[in-house]
Coordinates of C-alpha atoms in Angstrom, one line a residue:
Chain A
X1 CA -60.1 35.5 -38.3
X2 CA -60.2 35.5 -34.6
X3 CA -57.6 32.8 -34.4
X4 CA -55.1 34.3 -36.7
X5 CA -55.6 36.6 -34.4
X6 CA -54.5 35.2 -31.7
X7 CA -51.6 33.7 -33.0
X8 CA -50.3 36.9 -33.9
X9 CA -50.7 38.0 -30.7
X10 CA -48.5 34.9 -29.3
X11 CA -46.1 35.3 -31.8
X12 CA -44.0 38.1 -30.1
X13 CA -44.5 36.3 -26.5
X14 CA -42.9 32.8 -28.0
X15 CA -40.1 34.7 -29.2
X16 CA -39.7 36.6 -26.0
X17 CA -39.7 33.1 -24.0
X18 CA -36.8 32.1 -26.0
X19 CA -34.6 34.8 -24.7
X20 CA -32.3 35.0 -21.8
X21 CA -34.0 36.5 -18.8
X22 CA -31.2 38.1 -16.6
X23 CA -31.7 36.7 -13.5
X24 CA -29.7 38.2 -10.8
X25 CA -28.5 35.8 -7.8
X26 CA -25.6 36.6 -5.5
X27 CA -23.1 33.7 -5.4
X28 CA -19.9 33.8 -5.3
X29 CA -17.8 32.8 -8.7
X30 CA -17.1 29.5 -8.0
X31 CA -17.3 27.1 -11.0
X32 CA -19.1 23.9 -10.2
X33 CA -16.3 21.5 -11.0
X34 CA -14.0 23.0 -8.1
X35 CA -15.9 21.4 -5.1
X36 CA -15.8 17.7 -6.1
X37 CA -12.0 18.0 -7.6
X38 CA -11.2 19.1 -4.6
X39 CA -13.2 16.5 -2.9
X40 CA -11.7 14.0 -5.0
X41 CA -8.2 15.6 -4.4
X42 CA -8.4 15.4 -0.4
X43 CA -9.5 11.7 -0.6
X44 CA -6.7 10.8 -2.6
X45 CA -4.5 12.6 -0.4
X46 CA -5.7 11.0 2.7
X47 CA -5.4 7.0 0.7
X48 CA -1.9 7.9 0.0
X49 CA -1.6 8.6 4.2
X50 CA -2.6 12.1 4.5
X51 CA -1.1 15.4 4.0
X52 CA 2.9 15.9 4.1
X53 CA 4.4 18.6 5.5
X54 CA 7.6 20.0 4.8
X55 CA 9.1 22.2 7.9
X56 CA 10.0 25.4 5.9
X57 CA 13.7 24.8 7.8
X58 CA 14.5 21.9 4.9
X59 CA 13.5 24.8 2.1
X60 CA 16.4 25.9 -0.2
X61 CA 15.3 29.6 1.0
X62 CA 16.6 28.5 4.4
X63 CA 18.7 30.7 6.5
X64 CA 18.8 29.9 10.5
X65 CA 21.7 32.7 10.9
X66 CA 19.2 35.4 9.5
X67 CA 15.9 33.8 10.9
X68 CA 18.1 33.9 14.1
X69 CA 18.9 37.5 13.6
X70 CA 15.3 38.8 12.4
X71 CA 13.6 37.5 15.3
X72 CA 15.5 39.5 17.7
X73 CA 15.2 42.5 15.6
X74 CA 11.2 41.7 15.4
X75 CA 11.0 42.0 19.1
X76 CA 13.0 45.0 19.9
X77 CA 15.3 43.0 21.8
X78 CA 19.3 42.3 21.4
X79 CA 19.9 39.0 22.1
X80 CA 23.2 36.8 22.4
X81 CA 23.1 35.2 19.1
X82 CA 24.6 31.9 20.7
X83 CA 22.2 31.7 23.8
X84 CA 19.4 32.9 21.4
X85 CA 20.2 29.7 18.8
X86 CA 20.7 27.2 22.5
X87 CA 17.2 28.2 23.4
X88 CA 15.8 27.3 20.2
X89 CA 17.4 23.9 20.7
X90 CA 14.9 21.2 21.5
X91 CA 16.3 18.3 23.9
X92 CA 14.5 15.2 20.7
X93 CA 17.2 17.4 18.6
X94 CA 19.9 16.8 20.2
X95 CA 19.5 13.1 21.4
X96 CA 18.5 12.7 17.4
X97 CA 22.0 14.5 16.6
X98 CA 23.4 12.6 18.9
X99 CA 22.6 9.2 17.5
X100 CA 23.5 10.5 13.7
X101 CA 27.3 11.2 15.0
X102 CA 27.7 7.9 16.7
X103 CA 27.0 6.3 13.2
X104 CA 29.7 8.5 11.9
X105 CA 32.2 8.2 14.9
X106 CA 32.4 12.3 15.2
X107 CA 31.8 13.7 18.5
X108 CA 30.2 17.7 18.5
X109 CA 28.4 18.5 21.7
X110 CA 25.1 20.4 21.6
X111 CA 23.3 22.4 24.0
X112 CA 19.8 22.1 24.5
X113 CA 17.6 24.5 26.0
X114 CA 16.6 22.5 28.8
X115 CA 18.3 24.7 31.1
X116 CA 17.5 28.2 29.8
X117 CA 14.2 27.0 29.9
X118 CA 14.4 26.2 33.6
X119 CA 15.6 29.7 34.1
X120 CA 13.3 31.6 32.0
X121 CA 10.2 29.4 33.6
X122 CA 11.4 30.6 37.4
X123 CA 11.6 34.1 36.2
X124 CA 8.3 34.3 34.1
X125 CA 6.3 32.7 37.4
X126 CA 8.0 35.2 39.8
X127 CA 7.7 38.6 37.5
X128 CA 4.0 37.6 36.5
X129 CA 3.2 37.3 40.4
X130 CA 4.6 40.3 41.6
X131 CA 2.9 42.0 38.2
X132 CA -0.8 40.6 39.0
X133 CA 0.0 41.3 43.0
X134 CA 0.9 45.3 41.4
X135 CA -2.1 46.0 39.4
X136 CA -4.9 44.0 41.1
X137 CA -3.6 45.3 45.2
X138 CA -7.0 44.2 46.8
X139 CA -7.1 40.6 44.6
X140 CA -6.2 37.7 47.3
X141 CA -3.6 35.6 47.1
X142 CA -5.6 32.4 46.2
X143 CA -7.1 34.6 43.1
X144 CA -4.0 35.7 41.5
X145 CA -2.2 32.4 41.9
X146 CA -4.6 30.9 39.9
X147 CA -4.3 33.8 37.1
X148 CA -0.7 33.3 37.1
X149 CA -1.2 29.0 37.0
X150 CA -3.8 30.3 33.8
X151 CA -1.1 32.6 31.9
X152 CA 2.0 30.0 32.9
X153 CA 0.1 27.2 31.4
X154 CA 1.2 25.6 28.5
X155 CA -1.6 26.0 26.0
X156 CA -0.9 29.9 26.8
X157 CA 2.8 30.0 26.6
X158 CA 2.6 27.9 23.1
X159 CA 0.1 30.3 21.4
X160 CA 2.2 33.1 22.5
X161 CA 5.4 31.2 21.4
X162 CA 3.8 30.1 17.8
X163 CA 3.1 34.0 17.1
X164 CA 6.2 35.1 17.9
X165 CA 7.3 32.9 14.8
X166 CA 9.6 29.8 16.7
X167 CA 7.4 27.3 15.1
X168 CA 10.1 27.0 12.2
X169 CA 13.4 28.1 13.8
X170 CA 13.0 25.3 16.3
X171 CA 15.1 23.1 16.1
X172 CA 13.6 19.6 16.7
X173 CA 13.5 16.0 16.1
X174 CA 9.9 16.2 14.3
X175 CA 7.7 18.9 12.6
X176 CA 5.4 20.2 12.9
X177 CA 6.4 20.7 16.1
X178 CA 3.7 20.4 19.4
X179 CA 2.7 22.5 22.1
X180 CA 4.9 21.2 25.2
X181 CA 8.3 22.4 22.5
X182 CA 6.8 25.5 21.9
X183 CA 6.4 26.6 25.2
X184 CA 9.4 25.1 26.2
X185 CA 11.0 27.2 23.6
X186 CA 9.4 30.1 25.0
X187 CA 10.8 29.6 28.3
X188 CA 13.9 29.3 26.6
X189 CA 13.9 32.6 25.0
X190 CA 13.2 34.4 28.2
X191 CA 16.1 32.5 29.9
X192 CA 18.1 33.3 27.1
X193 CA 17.0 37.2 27.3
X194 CA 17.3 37.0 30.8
X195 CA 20.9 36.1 30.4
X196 CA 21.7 38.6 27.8
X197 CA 19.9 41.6 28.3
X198 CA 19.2 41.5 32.1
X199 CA 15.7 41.6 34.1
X200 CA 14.5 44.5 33.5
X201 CA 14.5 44.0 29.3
X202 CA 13.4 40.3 30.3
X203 CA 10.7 41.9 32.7
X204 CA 9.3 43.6 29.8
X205 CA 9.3 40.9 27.0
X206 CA 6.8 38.9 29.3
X207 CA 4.7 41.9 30.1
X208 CA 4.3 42.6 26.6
X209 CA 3.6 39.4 25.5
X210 CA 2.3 36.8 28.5
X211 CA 0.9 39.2 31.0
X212 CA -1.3 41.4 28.3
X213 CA -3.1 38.0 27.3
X214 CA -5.8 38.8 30.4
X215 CA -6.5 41.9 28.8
X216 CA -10.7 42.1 27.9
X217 CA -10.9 39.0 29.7
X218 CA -12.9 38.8 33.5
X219 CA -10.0 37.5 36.2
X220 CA -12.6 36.4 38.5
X221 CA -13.3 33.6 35.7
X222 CA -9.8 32.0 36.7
X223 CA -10.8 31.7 40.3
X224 CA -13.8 29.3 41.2
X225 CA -14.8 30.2 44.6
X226 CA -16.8 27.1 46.1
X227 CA -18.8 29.1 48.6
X228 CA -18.5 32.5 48.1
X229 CA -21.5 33.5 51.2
X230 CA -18.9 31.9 53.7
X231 CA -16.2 33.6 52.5
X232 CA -18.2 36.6 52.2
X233 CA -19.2 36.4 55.8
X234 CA -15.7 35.2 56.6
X235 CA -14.3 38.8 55.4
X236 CA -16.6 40.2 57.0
X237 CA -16.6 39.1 60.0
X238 CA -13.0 40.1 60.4
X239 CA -14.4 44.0 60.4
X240 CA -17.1 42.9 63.1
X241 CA -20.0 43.3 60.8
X242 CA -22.7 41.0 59.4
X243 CA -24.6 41.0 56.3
X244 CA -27.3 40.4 56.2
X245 CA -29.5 39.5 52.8
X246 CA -33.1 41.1 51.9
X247 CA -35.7 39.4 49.4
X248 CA -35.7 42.7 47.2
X249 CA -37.9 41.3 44.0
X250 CA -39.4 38.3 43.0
X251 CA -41.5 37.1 40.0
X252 CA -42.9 34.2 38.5
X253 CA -43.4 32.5 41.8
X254 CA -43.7 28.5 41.4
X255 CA -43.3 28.5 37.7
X256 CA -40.6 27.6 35.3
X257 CA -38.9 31.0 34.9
X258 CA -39.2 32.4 38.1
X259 CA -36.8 35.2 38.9
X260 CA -35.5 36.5 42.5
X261 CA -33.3 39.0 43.4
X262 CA -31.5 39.4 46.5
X263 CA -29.8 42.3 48.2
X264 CA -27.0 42.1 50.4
X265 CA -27.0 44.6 53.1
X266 CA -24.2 46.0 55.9
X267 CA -25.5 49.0 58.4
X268 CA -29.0 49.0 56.1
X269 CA -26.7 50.1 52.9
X270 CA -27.1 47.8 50.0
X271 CA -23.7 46.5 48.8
X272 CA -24.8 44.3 46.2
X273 CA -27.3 42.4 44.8
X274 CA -27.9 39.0 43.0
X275 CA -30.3 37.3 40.8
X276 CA -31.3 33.9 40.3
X277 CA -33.8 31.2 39.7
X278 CA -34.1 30.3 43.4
X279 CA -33.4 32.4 46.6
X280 CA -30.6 30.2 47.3
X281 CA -28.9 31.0 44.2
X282 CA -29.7 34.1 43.8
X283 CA -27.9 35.1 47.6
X284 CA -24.5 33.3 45.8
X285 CA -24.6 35.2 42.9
X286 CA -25.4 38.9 45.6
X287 CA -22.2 36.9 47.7
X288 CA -19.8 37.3 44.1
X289 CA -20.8 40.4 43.4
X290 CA -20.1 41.5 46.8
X291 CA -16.8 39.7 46.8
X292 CA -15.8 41.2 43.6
X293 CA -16.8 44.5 45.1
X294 CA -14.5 44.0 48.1
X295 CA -11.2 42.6 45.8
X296 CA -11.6 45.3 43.5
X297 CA -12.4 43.7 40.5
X298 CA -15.8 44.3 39.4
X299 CA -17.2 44.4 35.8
X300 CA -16.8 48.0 35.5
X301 CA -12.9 47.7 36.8
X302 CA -10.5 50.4 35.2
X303 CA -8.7 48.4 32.6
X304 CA -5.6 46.5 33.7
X305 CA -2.4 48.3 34.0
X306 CA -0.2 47.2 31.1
X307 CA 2.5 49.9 31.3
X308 CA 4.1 49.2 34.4
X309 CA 8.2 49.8 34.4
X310 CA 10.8 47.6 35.7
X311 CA 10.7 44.7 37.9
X312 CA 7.5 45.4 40.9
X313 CA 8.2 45.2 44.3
X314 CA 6.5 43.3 46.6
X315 CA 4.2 45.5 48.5
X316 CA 4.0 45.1 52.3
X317 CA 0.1 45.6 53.3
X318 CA -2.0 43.3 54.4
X319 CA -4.1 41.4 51.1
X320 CA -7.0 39.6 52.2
X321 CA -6.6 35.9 54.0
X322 CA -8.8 33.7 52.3
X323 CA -7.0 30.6 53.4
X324 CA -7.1 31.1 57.1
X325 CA -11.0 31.4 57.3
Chain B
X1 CA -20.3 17.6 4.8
X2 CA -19.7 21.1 4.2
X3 CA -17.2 22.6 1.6
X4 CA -17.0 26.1 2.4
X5 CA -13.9 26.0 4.3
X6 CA -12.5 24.6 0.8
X7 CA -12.4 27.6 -0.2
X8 CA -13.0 31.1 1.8
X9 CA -12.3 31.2 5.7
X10 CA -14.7 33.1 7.7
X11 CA -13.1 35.1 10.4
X12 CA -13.2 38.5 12.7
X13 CA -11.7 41.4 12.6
X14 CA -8.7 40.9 15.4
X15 CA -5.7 41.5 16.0
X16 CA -3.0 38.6 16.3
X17 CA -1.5 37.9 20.3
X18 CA -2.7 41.5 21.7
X19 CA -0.5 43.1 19.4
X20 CA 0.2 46.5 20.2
X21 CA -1.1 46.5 23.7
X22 CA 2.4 45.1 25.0
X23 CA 4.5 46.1 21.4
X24 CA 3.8 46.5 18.3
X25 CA 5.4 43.4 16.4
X26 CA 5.5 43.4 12.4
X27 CA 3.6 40.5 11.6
X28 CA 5.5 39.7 8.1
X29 CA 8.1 37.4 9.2
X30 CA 9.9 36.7 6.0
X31 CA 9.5 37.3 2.6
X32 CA 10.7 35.4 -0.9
X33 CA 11.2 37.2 -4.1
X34 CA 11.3 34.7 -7.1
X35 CA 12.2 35.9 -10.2
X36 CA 14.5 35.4 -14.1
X37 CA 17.2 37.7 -14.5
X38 CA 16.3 37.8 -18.2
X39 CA 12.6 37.3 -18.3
X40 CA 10.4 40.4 -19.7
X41 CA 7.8 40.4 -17.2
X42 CA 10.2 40.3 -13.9
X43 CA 12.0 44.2 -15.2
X44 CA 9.8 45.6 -12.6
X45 CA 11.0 43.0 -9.7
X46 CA 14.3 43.3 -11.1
X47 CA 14.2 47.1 -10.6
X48 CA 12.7 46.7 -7.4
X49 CA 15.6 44.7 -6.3
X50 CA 18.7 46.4 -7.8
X51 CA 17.3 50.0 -6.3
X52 CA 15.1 49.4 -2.9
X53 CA 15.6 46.0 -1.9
X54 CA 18.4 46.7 0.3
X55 CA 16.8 49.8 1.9
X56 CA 13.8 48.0 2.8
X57 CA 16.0 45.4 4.3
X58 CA 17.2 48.1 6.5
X59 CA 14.2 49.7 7.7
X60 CA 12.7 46.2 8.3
X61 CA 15.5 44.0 10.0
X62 CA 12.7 41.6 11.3
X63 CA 11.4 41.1 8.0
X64 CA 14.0 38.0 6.4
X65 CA 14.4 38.5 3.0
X66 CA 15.4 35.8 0.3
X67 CA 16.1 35.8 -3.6
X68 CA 15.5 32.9 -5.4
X69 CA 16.4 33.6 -8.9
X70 CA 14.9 30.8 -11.4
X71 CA 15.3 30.7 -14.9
X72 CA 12.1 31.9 -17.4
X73 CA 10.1 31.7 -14.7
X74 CA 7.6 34.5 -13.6
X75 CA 7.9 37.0 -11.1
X76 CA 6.5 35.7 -7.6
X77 CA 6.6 37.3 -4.1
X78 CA 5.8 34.8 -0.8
X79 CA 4.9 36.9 2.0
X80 CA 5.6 34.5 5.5
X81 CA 3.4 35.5 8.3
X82 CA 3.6 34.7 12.0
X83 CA 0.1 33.2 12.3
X84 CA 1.7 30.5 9.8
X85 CA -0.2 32.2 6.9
X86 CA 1.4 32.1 3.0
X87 CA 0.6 34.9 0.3
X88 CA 1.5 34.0 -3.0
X89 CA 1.5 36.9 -5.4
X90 CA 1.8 37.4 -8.7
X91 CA 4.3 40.2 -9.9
X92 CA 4.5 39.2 -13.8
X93 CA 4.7 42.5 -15.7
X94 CA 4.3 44.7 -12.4
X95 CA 6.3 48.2 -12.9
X96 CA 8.7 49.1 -10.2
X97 CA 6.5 51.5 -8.3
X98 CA 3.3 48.9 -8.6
X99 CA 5.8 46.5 -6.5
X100 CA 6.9 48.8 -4.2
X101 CA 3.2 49.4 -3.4
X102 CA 2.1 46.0 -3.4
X103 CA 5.2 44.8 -1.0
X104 CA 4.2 47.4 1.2
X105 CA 0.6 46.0 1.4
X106 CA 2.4 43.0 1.7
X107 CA 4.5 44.2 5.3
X108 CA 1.8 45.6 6.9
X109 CA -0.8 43.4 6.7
X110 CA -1.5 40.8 9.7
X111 CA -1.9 37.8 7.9
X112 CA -3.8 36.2 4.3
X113 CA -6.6 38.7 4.7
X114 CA -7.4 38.9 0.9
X115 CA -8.7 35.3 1.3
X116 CA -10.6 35.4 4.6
X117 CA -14.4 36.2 4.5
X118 CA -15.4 38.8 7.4
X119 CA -18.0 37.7 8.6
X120 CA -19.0 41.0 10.5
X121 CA -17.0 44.1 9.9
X122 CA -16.4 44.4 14.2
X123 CA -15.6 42.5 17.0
X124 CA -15.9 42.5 20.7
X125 CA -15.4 40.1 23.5
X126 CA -18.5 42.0 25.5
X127 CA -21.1 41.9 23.7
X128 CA -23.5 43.1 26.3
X129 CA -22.4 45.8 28.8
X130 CA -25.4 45.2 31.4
X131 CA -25.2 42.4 31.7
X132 CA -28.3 39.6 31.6
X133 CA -31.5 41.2 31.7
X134 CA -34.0 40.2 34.1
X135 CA -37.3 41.7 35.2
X136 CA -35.8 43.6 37.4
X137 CA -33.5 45.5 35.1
X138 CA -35.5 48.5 34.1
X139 CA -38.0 48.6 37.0
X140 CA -39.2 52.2 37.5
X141 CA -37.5 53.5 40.3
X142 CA -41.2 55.0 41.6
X143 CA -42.0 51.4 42.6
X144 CA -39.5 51.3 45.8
X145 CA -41.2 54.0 47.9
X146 CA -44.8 53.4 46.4
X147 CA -47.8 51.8 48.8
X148 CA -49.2 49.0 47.5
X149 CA -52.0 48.2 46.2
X150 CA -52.2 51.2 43.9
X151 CA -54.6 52.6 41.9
X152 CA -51.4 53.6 39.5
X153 CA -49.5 50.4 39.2
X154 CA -51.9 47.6 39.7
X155 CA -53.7 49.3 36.7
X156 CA -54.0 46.4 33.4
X157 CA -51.4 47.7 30.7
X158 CA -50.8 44.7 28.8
X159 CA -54.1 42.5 28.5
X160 CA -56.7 43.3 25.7
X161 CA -59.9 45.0 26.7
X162 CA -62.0 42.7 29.1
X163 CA -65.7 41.4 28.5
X164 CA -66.9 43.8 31.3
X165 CA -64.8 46.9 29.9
X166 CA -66.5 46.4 26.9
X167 CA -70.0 45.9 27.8
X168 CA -69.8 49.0 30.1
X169 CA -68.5 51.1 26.9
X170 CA -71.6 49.3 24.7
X171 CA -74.3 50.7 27.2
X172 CA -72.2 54.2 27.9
X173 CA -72.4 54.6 23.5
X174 CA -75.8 53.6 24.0
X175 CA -77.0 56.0 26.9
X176 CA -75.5 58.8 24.7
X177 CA -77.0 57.6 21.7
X178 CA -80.4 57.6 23.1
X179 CA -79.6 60.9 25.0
X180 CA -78.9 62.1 21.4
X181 CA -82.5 60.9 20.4
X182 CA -84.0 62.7 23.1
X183 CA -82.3 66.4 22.0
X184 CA -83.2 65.8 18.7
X185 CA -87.0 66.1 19.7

């Protein structure tokens, strides 16, 4: 009796084991076959020597005239259509032109862009150092030098270049094209504005686009200063005062995470302080911030100017002589 | 070796080269329409192109447009972008005004965001406003004119209850207890 019982009883929690139990688990809908087929995709891919690319420029829904056309109208800016299509001429282009019409005995000559790009290069160095010179006044010479070396570099200038969309209207020997032709390109362009819409509209297109990459970013990161309490002491001295640095906290003497903080200090004010694992250290990092104090360029800075018109002149006053101490 | 990339990117929220702190720049660079002139499920494309195709080339001259007609095929638009990403998208029995909606998602979108994972829904280059904290950073401001020793600061605010503490509190709960003893006589 008592085992009939307890069959009974089991009967209803067999059955219930053979159902479904909803169990809810947050994936995302990916079927399992998809990862090795791709897997298995790629490696054939990479036996048969990697992937191909085809430049969009061999596509039948090609048109260089349009593309040509577009990108100007992208950019708000009216450029010569013939200077526009030289700058977008890369030099491996035209030597492998050059070598396809001696096969076939014709003879068309082709501009490259080496030349706008000279131009455009000249004028994007000059502009973006009386622009950094503008809107940092109190920023030495040595400091915004090597801001403008950061912008004018060529990792820079490509980045900008490949989102202004020349990586397919370029015209070169091989795709997809690398940095050096971007840039170069992007040189080009500004030549080729330069040339067709004056400097003022050229002035612009590299505010807009070169100078406004430093914007969020710190511009004392481009400088390295090697010995920022001499220089500190060098400025100063220039005013006839001294500094002179106070032990203003310590903690965690003679162990691993011990923690001073120094204050820097000029007629008993405090100008800055510094912190740091030593005393030594923690006096260079008081020196920056006093430094950065003195150029104007401290973390709290008012954002940078972006808006600035025309072409800025090249103010007169005296900017802080770093080289000659 | 991991897979994911297979098949979602991860990303941020940004915007592409500082755009719209120079100028704004429409980030669509060019666009493909690919459709059947007699196929059933291209009418709505074909609508789209015989009424506002040449209007929207108008209003957006740095958008390059291209038609690619190709026999009873489907209806496809390829949106171009200038950080080099592709969207392919279906149009195969889209009415007129679904397309118009859809290539307007299309123009002002940055890039392929539809298949990028955020993987927060902000961003900042600052993550920290302060700065590094140190043990200095929210010293009470009391300290710098205080004499020390004193009685106020040097008091123990962080260690658990010492031996001594504690026997002095056993014998004080004692003294009362027996105090209480006492009064009850």
């Amino acid at each position: 009796m008592n085992k009939i019982a307890l069959l009974a009883r089991c009967v209803p929690l067999t059955t219930k084991l053979g159902q479904v139990v909803p169990i809810t688990i947050q994936c995302q809908k990916i079927s399992r076959w998809v990862a090795p087929t791709l897997m298995e995709l790629k490696k054939r891919e990479d036996k048969l020597g990697g992937k191909k690319v085809t430049p969009r420029n061999t596509f039948l829904e090609w048109n260089l005239e349009a593309e040509l056309f577009a990108f100007g109208k992208r950019l708000n800016e009216d450029f010569d259509s013939d200077l526009l299509l030289e700058a977008f001429t890369d030099r491996s282009y035209v030597i492998k032109e050059e070598m396809k019409q001696k096969e076939m005995n014709i003879d068309i000559k082709v501009k490259d862009n080496r030349q706008l790009a000279e131009e455009g290069e000249k004028f994007i160095k000059e502009y973006i150092q009386l622009y950094l010179e503008a809107v940092l006044p109190k920023f030495p010479q040595e400091g915004v030098a090597s801001i403008r070396q950061h912008l004018t570099s060529e990792d820079i200038l490509a980045n900008v270049s490949l989102h202004l969309g020349t990586k397919d209207i370029i015209l070169a020997a091989e795709y997809p094209v690398d940095k050096f032709i971007l840039a170069n390109a992007f040189k080009a362009i500004v030549g080729a504005l330069l040339q067709s819409s004056g400097e003022e509209k050229a002035a612009h297109f590299v505010r807009d686009f070169v100078v406004t990459q430093i914007q969020g970013k710190d511009v004392n990161e481009y400088w390295a200063i090697e010995d920022p309490w001499g220089m500190l002491t060098g400025l100063l001295a220039k005013d006839n005062t001294t500094v002179e640095p106070r032990l203003i906290g310590e903690t965690g003497k003679n162990t691993l995470l011990a923690c001073y903080r120094v204050g820097l200090y000029v007629d008993k004010k405090m100008i800055s302080s510094g912190f740091g694992e030593t005393v030594a250290t923690a006096k260079e990092m008081a020196a920056r911030e006093a430094l950065k104090k003195i150029f104007g360029t401290e973390d709290h800075m008012k954002p940078i100017n972006f808006k600035l018109e025309g072409i800025p002149k090249r103010t007169g006053h005296t900017r802080h002589q770093i080289s000659a101490s | 070796m991991s897979n994911k990339h297979l098949f979602l990117n991860s990303g941020f929220v940004r915007a592409p080269l500082q755009n719209g702190v120079g100028r704004y720049v429409c980030q669509l660079q060019r666009i493909v329409l690919k459709f059947c002139k007699t196929h059933g499920s291209c009418r709505g494309l074909r609508d789209f192109i015989e009424q506002d195709l040449v209007d929207f080339a108008k209003q957006n001259p740095g958008v390059v447009v291209y038609l690619k007609p190709r026999r009873h095929r489907g209806p496809v638009a390829v949106a171009e972008y200038l950080n080099g990403d592709r969207v392919w998208m279906n149009l195969a029995n889209k009415t007129h005004s679904e397309i118009t909606k859809w290539i307007e998602v299309l123009r002002t979108q940055q890039g392929d965001i539809a298949s990028t994972r955020l993987r927060k829904y902000q961003y900042t280059d600052h993550p920290s406003i302060q700065g590094p904290w140190t043990p200095f950073t929210f010293k009470n401001p009391e300290l710098n004119t205080a004499v020390l020793p004193d009685q106020k600061f040097g008091a123990n605010d962080r260690l658990p209850m010492s031996a001594t503490e504690q026997l002095r509190l056993m014998f004080e709960k004692q003294k009362l207890e027996e105090g209480d003893v006492k009064t009850a006589e």
